[in-house]
Coordinates of C-alpha atoms and ligand atoms in Angstrom, one line a residue:
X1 CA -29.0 13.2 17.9
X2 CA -30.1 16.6 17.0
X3 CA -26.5 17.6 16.3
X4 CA -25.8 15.1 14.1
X5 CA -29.2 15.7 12.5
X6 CA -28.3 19.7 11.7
X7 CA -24.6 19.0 10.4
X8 CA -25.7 15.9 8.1
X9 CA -28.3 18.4 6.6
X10 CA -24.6 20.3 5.3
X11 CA -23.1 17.4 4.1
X12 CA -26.1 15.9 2.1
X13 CA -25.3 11.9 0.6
X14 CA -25.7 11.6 -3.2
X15 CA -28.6 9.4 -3.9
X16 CA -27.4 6.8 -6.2
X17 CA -29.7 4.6 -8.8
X18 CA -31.9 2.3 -7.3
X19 CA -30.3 -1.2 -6.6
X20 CA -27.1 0.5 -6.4
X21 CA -25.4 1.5 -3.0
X22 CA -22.2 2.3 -1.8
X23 CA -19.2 0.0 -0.7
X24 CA -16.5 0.3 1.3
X25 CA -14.2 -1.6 -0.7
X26 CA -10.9 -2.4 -1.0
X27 CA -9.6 1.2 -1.0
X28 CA -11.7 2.8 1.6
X29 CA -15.3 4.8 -0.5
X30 CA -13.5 6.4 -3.6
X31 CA -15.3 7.6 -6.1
X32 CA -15.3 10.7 -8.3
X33 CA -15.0 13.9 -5.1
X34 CA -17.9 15.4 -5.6
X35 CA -20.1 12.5 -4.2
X36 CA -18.0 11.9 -1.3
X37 CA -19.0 15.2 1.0
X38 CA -22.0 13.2 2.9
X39 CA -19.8 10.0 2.5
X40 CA -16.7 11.9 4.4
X41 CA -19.2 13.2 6.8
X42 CA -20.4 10.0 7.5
X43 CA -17.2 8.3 8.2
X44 CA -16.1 11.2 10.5
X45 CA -19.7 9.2 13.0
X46 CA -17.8 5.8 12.3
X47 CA -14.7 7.0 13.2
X48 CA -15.9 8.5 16.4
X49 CA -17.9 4.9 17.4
X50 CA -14.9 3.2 16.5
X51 CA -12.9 5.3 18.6
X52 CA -14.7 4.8 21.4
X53 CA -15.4 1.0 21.1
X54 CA -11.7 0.9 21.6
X55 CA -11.7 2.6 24.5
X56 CA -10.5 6.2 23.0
X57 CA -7.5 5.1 21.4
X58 CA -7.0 7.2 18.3
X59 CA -8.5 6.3 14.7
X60 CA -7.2 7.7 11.8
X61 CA -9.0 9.0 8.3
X62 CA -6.6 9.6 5.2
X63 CA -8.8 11.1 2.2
X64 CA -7.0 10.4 -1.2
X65 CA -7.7 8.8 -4.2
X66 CA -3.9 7.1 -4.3
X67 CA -3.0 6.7 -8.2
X68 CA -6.1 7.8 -9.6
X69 CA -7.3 10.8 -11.6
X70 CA -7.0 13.8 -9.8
X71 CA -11.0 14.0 -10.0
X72 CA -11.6 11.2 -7.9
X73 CA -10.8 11.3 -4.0
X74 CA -11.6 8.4 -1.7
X75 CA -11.9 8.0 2.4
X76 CA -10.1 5.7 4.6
X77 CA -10.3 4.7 7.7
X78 CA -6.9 3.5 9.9
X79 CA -7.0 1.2 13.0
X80 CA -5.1 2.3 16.2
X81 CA -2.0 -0.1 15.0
X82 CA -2.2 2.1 12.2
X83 CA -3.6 -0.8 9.9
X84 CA -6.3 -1.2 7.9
X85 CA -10.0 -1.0 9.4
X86 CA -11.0 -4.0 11.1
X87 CA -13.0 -6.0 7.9
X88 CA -16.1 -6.8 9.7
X89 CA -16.4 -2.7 10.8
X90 CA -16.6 -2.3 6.4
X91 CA -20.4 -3.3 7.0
X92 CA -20.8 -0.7 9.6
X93 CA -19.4 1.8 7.1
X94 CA -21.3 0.6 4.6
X95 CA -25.0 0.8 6.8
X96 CA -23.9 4.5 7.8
X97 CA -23.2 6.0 4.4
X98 CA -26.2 4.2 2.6
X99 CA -28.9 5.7 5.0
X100 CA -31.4 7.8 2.8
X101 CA -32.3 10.4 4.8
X102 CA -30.5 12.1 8.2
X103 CA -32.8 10.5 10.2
X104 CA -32.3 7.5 9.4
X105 CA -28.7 8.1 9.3
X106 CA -29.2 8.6 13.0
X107 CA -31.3 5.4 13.4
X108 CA -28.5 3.6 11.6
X109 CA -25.6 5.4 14.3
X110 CA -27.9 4.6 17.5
X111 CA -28.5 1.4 16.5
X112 CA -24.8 0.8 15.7
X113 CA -24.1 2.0 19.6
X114 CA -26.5 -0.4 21.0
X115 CA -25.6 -3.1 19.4
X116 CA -21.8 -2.7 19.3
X117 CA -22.1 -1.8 22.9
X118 CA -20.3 1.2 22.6
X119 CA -20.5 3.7 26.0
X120 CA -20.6 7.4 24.4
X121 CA -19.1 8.8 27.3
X122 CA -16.0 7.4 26.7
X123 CA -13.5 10.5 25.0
X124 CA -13.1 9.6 21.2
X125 CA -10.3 10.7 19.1
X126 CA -9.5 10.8 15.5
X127 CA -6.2 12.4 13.6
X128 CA -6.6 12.9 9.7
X129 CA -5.0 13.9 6.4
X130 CA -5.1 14.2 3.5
X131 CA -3.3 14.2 0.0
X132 CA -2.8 17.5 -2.2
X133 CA -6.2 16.8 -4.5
X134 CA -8.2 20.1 -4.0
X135 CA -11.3 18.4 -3.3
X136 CA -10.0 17.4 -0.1
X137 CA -10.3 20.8 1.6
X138 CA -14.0 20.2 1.0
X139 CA -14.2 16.5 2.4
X140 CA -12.4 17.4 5.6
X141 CA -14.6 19.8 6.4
X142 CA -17.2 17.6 6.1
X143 CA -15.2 14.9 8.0
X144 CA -14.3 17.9 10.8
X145 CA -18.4 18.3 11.5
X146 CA -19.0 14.6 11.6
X147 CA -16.4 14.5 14.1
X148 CA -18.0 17.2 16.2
X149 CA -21.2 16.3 15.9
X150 CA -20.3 13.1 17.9
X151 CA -17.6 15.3 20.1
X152 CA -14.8 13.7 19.1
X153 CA -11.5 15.0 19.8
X154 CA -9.2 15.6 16.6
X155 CA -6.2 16.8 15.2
X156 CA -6.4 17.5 11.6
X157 CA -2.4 17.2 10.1
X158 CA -3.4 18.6 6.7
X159 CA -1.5 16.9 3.6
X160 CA 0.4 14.0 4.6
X161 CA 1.2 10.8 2.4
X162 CA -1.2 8.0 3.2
X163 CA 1.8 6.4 5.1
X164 CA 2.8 9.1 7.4
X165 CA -1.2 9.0 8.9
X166 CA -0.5 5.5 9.4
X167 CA 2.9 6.2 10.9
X168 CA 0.9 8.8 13.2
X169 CA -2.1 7.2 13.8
X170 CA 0.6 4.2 15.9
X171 CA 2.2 6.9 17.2
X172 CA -0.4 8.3 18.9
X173 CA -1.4 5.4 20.2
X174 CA 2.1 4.4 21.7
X175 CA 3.1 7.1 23.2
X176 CA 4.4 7.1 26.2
X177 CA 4.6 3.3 26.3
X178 CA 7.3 0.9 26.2
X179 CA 6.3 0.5 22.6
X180 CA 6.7 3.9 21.4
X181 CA 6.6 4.1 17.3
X182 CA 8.6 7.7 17.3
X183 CA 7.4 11.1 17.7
X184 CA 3.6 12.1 17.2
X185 CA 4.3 14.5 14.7
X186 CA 5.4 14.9 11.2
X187 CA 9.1 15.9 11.5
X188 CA 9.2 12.9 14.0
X189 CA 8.0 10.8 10.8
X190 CA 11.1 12.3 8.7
X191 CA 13.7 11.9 11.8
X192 CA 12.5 8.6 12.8
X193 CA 13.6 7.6 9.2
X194 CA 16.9 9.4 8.5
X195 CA 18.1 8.4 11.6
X196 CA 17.7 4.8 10.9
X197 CA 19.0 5.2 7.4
X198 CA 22.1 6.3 9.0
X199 CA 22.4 3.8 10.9
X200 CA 21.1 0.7 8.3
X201 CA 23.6 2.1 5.6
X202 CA 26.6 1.9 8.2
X203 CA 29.2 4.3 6.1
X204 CA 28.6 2.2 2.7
X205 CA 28.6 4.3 -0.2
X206 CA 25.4 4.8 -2.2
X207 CA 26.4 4.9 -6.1
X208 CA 25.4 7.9 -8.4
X209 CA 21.9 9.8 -8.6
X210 CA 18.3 8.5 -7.9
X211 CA 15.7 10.3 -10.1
X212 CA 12.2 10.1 -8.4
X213 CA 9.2 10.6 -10.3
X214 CA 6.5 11.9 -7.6
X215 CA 3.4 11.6 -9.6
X216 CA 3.0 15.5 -8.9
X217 CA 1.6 14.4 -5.8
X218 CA 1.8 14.7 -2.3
X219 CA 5.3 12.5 -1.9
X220 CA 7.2 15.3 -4.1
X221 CA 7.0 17.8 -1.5
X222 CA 7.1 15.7 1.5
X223 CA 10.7 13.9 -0.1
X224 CA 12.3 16.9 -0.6
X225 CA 11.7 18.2 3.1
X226 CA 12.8 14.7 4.2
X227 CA 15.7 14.8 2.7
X228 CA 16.6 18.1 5.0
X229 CA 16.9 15.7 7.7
X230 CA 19.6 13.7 6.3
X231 CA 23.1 14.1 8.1
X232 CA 25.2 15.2 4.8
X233 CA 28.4 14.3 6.5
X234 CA 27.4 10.6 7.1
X235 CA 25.6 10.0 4.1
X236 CA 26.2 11.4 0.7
X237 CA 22.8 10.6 -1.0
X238 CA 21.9 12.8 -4.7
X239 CA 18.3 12.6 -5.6
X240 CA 16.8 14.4 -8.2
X241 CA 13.2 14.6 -7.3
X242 CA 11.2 15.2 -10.4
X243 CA 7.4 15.6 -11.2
X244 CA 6.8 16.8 -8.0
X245 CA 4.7 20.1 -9.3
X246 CA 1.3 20.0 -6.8
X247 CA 0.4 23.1 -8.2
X248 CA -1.3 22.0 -11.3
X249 CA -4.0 19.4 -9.6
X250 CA -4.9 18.4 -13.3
X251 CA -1.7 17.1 -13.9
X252 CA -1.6 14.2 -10.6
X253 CA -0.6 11.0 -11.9
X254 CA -1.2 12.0 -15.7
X255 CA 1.6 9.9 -17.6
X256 CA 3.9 9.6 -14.6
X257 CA 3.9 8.1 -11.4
X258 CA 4.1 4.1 -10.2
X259 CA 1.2 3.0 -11.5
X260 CA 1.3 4.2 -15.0
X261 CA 5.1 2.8 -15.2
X262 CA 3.9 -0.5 -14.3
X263 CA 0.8 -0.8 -16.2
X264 CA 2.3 0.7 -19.5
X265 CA 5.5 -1.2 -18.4
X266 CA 7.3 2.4 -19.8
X267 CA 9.2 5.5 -18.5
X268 CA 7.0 8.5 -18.3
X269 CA 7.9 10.5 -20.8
X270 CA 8.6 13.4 -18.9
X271 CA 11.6 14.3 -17.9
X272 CA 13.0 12.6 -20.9
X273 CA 14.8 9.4 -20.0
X274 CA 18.1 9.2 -19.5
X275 CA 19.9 6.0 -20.4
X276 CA 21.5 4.2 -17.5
X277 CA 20.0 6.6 -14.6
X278 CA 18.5 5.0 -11.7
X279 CA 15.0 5.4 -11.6
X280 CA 11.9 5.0 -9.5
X281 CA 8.6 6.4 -9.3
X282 CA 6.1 6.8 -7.0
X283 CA 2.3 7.1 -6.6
X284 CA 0.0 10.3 -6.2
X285 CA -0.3 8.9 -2.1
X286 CA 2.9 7.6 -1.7
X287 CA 2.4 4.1 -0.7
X288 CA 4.1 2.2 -4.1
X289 CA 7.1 2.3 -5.5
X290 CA 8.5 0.6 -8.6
X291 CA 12.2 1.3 -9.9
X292 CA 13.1 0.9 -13.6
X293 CA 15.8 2.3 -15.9
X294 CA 16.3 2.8 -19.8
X295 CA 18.9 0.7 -21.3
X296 CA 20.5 1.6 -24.3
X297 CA 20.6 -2.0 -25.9
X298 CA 17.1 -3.7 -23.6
X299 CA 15.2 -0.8 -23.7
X300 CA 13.2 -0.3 -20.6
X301 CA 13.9 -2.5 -17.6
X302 CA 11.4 -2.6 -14.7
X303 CA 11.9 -4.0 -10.9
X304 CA 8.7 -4.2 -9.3
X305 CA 6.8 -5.2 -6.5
X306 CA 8.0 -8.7 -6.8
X307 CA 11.6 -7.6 -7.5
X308 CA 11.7 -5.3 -4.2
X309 CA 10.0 -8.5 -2.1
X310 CA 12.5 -10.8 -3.5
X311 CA 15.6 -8.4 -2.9
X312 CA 14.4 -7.5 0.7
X313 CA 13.8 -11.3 1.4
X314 CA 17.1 -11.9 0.4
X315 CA 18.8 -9.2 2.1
X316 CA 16.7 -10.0 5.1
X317 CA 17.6 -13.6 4.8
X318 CA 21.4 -13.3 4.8
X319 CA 21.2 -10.6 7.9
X320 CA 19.6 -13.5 10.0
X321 CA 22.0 -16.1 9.3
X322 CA 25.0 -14.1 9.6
X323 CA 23.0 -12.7 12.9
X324 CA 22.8 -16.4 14.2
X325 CA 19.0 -16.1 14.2
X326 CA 18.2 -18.4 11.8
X327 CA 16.5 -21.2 13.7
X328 CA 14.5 -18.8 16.2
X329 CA 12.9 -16.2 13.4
X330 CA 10.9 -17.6 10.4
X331 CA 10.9 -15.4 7.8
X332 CA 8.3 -15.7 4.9
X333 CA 7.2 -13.9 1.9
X334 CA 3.4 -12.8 1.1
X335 CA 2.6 -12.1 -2.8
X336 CA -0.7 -12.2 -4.9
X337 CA -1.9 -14.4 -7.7
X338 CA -0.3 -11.6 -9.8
X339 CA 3.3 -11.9 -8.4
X340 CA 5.4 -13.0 -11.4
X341 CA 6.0 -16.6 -11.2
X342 CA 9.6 -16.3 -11.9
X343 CA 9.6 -14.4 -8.4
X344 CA 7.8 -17.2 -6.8
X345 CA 10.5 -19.9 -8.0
X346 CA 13.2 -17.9 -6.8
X347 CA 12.1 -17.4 -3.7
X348 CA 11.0 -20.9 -2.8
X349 CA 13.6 -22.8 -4.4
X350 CA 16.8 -19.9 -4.1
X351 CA 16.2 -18.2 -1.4
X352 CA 14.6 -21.3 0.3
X353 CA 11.8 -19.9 1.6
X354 CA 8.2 -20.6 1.9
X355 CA 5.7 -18.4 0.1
X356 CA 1.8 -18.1 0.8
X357 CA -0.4 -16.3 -1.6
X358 CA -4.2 -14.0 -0.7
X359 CA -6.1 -12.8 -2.2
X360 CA -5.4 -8.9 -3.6
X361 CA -5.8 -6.0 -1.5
X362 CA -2.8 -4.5 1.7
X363 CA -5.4 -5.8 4.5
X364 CA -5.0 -9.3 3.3
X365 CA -1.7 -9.8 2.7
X366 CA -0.4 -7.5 6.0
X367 CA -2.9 -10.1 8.2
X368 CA -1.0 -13.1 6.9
X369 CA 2.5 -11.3 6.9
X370 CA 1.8 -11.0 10.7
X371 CA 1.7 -14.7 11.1
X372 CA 5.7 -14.5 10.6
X373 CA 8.5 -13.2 12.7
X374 CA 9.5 -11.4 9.7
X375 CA 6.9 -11.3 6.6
X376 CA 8.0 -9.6 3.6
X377 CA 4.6 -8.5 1.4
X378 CA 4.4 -6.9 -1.5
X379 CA 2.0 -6.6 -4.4
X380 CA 3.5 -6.6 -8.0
X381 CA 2.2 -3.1 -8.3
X382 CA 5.0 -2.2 -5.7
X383 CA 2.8 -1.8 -2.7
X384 CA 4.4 -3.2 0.4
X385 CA 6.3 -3.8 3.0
X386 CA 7.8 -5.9 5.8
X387 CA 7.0 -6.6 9.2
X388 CA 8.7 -7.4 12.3
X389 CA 7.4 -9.4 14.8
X390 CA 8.4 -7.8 19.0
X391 CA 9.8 -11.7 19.3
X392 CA 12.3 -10.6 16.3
X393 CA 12.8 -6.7 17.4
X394 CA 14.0 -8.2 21.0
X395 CA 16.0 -11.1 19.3
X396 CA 17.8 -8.0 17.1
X397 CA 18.8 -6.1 20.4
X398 CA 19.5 -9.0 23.2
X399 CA 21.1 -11.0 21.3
X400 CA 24.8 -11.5 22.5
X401 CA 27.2 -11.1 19.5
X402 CA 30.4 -13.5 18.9
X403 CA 32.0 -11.6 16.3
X404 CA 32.2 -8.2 14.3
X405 CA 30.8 -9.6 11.8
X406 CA 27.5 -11.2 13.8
X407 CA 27.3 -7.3 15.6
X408 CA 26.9 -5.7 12.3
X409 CA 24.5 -8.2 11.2
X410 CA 22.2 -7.4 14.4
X411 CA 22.8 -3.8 14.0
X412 CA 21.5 -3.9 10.7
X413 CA 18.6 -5.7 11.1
X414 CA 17.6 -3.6 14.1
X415 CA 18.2 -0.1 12.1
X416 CA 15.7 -1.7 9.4
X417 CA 13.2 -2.2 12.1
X418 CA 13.2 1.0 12.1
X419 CA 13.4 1.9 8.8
X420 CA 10.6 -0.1 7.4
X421 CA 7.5 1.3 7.8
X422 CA 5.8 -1.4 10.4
X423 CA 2.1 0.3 9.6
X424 CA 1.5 -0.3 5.6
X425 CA 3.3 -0.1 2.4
X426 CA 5.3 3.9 2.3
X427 CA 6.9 4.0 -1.0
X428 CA 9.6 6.4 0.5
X429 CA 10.6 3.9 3.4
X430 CA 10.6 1.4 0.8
X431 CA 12.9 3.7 -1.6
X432 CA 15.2 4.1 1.6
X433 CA 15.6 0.3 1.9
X434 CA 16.0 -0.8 -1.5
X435 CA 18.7 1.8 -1.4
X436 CA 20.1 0.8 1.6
X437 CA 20.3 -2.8 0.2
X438 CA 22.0 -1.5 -2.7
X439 CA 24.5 0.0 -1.3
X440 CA 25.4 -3.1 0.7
X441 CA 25.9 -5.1 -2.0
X442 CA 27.2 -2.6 -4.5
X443 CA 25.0 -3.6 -6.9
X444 CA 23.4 -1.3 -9.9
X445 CA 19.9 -1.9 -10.9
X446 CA 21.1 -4.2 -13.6
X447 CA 23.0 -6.5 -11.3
X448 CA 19.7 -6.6 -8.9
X449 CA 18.0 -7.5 -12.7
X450 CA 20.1 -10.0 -13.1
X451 CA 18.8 -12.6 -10.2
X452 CA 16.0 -14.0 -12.1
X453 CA 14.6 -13.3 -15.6
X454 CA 10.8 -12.6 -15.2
X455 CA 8.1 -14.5 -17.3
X456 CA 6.6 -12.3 -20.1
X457 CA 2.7 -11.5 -18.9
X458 CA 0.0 -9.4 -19.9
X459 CA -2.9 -8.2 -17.6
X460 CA -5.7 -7.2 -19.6
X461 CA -9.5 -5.8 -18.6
X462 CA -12.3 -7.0 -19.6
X463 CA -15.7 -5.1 -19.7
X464 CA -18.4 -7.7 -18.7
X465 CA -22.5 -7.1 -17.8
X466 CA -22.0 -8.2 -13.5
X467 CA -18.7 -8.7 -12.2
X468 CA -20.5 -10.3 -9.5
X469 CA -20.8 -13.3 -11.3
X470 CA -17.6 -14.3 -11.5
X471 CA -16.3 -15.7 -7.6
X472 CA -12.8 -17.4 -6.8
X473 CA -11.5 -19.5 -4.6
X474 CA -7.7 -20.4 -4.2
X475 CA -6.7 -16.5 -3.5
X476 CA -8.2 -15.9 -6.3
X477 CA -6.3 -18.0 -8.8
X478 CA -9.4 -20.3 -10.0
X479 CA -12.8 -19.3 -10.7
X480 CA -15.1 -21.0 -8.8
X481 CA -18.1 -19.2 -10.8
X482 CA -19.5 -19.2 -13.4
X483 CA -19.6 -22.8 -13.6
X484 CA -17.2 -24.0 -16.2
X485 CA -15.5 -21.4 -16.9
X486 CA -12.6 -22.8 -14.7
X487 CA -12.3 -26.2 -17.4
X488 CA -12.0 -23.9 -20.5
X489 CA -9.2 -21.9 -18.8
X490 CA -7.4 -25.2 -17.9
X491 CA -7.9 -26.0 -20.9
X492 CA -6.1 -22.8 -23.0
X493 CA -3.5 -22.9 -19.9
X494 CA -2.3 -26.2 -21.1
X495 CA -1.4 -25.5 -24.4
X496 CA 1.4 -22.9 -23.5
X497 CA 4.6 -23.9 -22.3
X498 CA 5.4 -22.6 -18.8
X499 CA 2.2 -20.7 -19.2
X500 CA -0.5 -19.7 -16.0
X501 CA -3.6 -17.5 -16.2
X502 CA -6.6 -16.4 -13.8
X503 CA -9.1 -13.8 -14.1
X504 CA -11.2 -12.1 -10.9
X505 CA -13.4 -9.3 -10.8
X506 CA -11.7 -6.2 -9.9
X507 CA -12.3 -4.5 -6.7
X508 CA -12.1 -1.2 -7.7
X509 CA -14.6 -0.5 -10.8
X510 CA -16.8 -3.1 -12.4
X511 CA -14.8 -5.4 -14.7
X512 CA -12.8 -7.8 -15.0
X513 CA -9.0 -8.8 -14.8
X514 CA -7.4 -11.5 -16.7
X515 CA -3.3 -12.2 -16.2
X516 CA -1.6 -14.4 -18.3
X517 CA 2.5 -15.6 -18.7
X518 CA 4.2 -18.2 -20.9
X519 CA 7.2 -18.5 -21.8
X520 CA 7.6 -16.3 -24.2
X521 CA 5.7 -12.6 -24.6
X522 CA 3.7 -13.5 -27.6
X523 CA 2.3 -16.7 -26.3
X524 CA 1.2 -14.3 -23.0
X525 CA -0.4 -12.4 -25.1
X526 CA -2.1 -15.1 -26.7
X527 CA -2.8 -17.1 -23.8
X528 CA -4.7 -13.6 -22.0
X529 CA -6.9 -12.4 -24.8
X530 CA -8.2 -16.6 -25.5
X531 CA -9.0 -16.4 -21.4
X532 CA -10.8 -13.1 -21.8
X533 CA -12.8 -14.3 -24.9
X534 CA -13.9 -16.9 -22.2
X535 CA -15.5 -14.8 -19.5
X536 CA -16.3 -12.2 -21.9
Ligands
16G1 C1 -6.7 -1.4 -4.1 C2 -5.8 -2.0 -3.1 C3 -4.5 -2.5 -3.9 C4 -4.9 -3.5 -4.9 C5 -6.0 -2.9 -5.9 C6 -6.5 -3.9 -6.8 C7 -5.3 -1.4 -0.9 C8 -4.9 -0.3 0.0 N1 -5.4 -1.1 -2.1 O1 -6.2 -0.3 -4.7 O2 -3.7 -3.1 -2.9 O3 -3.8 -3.9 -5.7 O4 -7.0 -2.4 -5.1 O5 -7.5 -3.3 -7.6 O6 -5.6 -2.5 -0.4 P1 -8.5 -4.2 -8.4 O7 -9.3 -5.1 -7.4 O8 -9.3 -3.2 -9.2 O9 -7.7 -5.1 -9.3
ZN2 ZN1 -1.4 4.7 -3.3

């Protein structure tokens, strides 16, 4: 007690106003940096109980702040799978960080131990990162005394991408085992995955240059030294990495990167856009990708999340048949209420198969994606990724093949299980795949374009007094409060043609979303701002 008592008098919390309190939300505590010192300190004792609940396998704490302004910063936590932390531990989070004083905060911890029945002799280990903002040297400091405090045993891999601490975090914990997820370190991360994209591209020929917009985050640097690890002679892959310049902290994520290509549905402006290239762009952590290109009659084309789900699910699809699996593995696709609708339809009635929508946010929509022996997820804001069930790794590599054509099919399927980050969404895994698939089928970015036309839509935020008012049910597709409001959106809903619109209350700052489509862009446009003159 009395150590955690001296090094929480370092880390202070911030008080905040009175009513107000701090959430572990959907992202983990992110908030502008400097009130996340005590909060960062605070998660390094949760981390250490959680560890040791679970019998000192390793935890792991990633402090970024993703696509956000490089003022911000945020802590997450990482179960020993190297998923998301366990949603009923987000209380336990939540009761440590709000404590008022340090001796309370110890009240909070010992009580946590008691009732959690965790045994503090048991060894408790924790492995962290972080991304390249400069307030992170700070927080893992902080983390690094909260850690010690409880005498937890850690290993601090400085700046990672959120995905490679998940990809370490499993590792870690596998070890040795039967189950092993690769080497438990970072260059085992980068040979894991050039050795499978080796071996998933099978001598195929990948068509002209990628450009990759890094955000000027963490995934510039950490593509580039992947790249070193591809085998030049046995795959001829040119990518141009561009804003990749973590030197200039003010410039993370400012008119680049995936999420300001998908929410100003443009290029970033800088490099100039060349017409034709191939294109994608990553976020300041990493974990999304979206893929576009400038066309010299359409303008600006966009694939996103949807697009990627759709064309793995496809890929995916056609592997299994060909690999004579298709009655013993169910493969299934996970989207959000925002998923295009024109991705939905293909899916369902092309592809033939089924579709179940959650609520937003990774944890929910990698819990359901479980449920399959292959579960393609993806948000539309190109977060994703797609898991493999052991019942469909084993089926990959026992099964006997008949013909050539079945052994490539299994071979292939197996090399993505290796490929595809099996942790959480990893925007460069992601970029390896979609390549791969590419490749495959020869196709350009138009002819991948060309499966489906998307629905215009319009996503629009609304300021309102208390988000908390407004609840869904439905994964969040209908509004199940404020009473009403639900009729009057039916009600606007019907008098577009092909038209579908919902608003929620954003989990990340306090307002809230509306998404509209219709038919045509102007009626989208319509059909969002009459919803958000309703909840307004
Ligand atoms: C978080 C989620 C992201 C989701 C976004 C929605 C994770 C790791 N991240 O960033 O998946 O799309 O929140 O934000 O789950 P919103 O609730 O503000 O619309
Ligand atoms: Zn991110």
């Amino acid at each position: 007690d009395r150590a955690i008592l001296e090094a929480s008098a370092r880390h202070p919390i911030v008080p905040l106003e009175k009513g107000k309190f701090y959430t572990y939300g959907t992202a983990g505590f992110r908030m502008k940096a400097d009130l996340l010192e005590g909060i960062s300190f605070r998660v390094g004792l949760l981390a250490s109980l959680r560890s040791r609940k679970l019998n000192g396998q390793a935890i792991g704490v990633m402090i970024t702040a993703s696509h956000n302004p490089a003022a911000d910063n945020g802590v997450k936590i990482v179960d020993p799978l190297g998923d998301m932390l366990e949603q009923d531990w987000e209380r336990y989070a939540t009761a440590l960080v709000n404590a008022p004083s340090d001796e309370q905060l110890v009240e909070v911890y010992n009580r946590l131990t008691t009732d959690l029945k965790i045994d503090l002799k048991i060894p408790a280990k924790v492995v962290y990162g972080r991304d390249t903002r400069p307030s992170g040297h700070k927080l893992v400091t902080a983390l690094a005394d909260g850690l010690e405090s409880t005498k937890a045993e850690y290993v601090d891999y400085k700046i990672l991408t959120t995905p490679q601490l998940h990809y370490l975090v499993r590792a870690t914990n596998s070890e040795g085992t039967p189950l092993s997820y690769g080497k438990v370190s970072e260059v085992g991360y980068y040979e894991k995955l050039a050795e499978a994209f080796v071996r998933a591209i099978r001598g195929r020929r990948i068509n002209g240059t990628l450009q990759v917009d890094c955000a000027n985050g963490v995934g510039g640097p950490k593509l580039s030294e992947f790249l070193k690890y591809i085998p030049k002679d046995k795959v001829s892959f040119d990518v141009k990495v561009v804003n990749d310049d973590v030197l200039r902290p003010e410039i993370l994520n400012l008119d680049c990167g995936a999420d300001f290509v998908k929410t100003k549905q443009r290029a970033p402006p800088i490099p100039k856009p060349q017409p034709g290239v191939r294109c994608c762009s990553l976020d300041g952590d990493a974990d999304r990708l979206i893929y576009y290109w400038a066309d010299p009659e359409s303008g600006f084309v966009m694939l996103d999340g949807d697009r990627i789900s759709s064309l793995a699910a496809s890929f995916i699809g056609d592997l299994v048949e060909s690999a004579g699996l298709k009655d013993e593995v169910r493969i299934g696709v996970v989207q959000t209420a925002y998923a295009n609708g024109a991705s939905t339809n293909y899916i369902t009635q092309h592809l033939k198969l089924p579709v179940i929508c959650t609520p937003t946010g990774v944890k929910h929509l990698h819990h359901v994606a479980q449920g399959f022996d292959i579960g393609v997820y993806f948000e539309a804001n190109g977060h994703g990724t797609v898991l493999f069930s052991p019942d469909a790794l084993n089926a990959f590599k026992n099964t006997e093949p008949q013909s050539p054509a079945q052994k490539d099919a299994l071979d292939t399927l197996a090399a993505l299980g290796d490929l595809i980050n099996q942790t959480v969404g990893d925007a460069i895994s992601d970029m390896l795949l979609v390549e791969v698939i590419l490749a495959h089928k020869n196709w350009t970015l138009r002819d991948w374009a060309m499966t489906y036309a998307d629905l215009p839509n319009r996503l629009v935020r609304v300021e309102v007094g208390n988000k908390d008012l407004f609840q869904t049910t439905d994964a969040e597709r209908r509004l199940s409060h404020p009473e009403g409001a639900q009729d009057e959106i039916d009600q606007a809903v019907k008098k577009y043609k092909d038209a579908r619109s919902f608003a929620r209350a954003s989990g990340t700052e306090n307002a809230c979303r509306v998404y509209a489509e219709a038919a045509s862009r102007s009626e989208a446009n319509e059909l969002a701002e009459r919803v958000a003159r309703i909840i307004e």
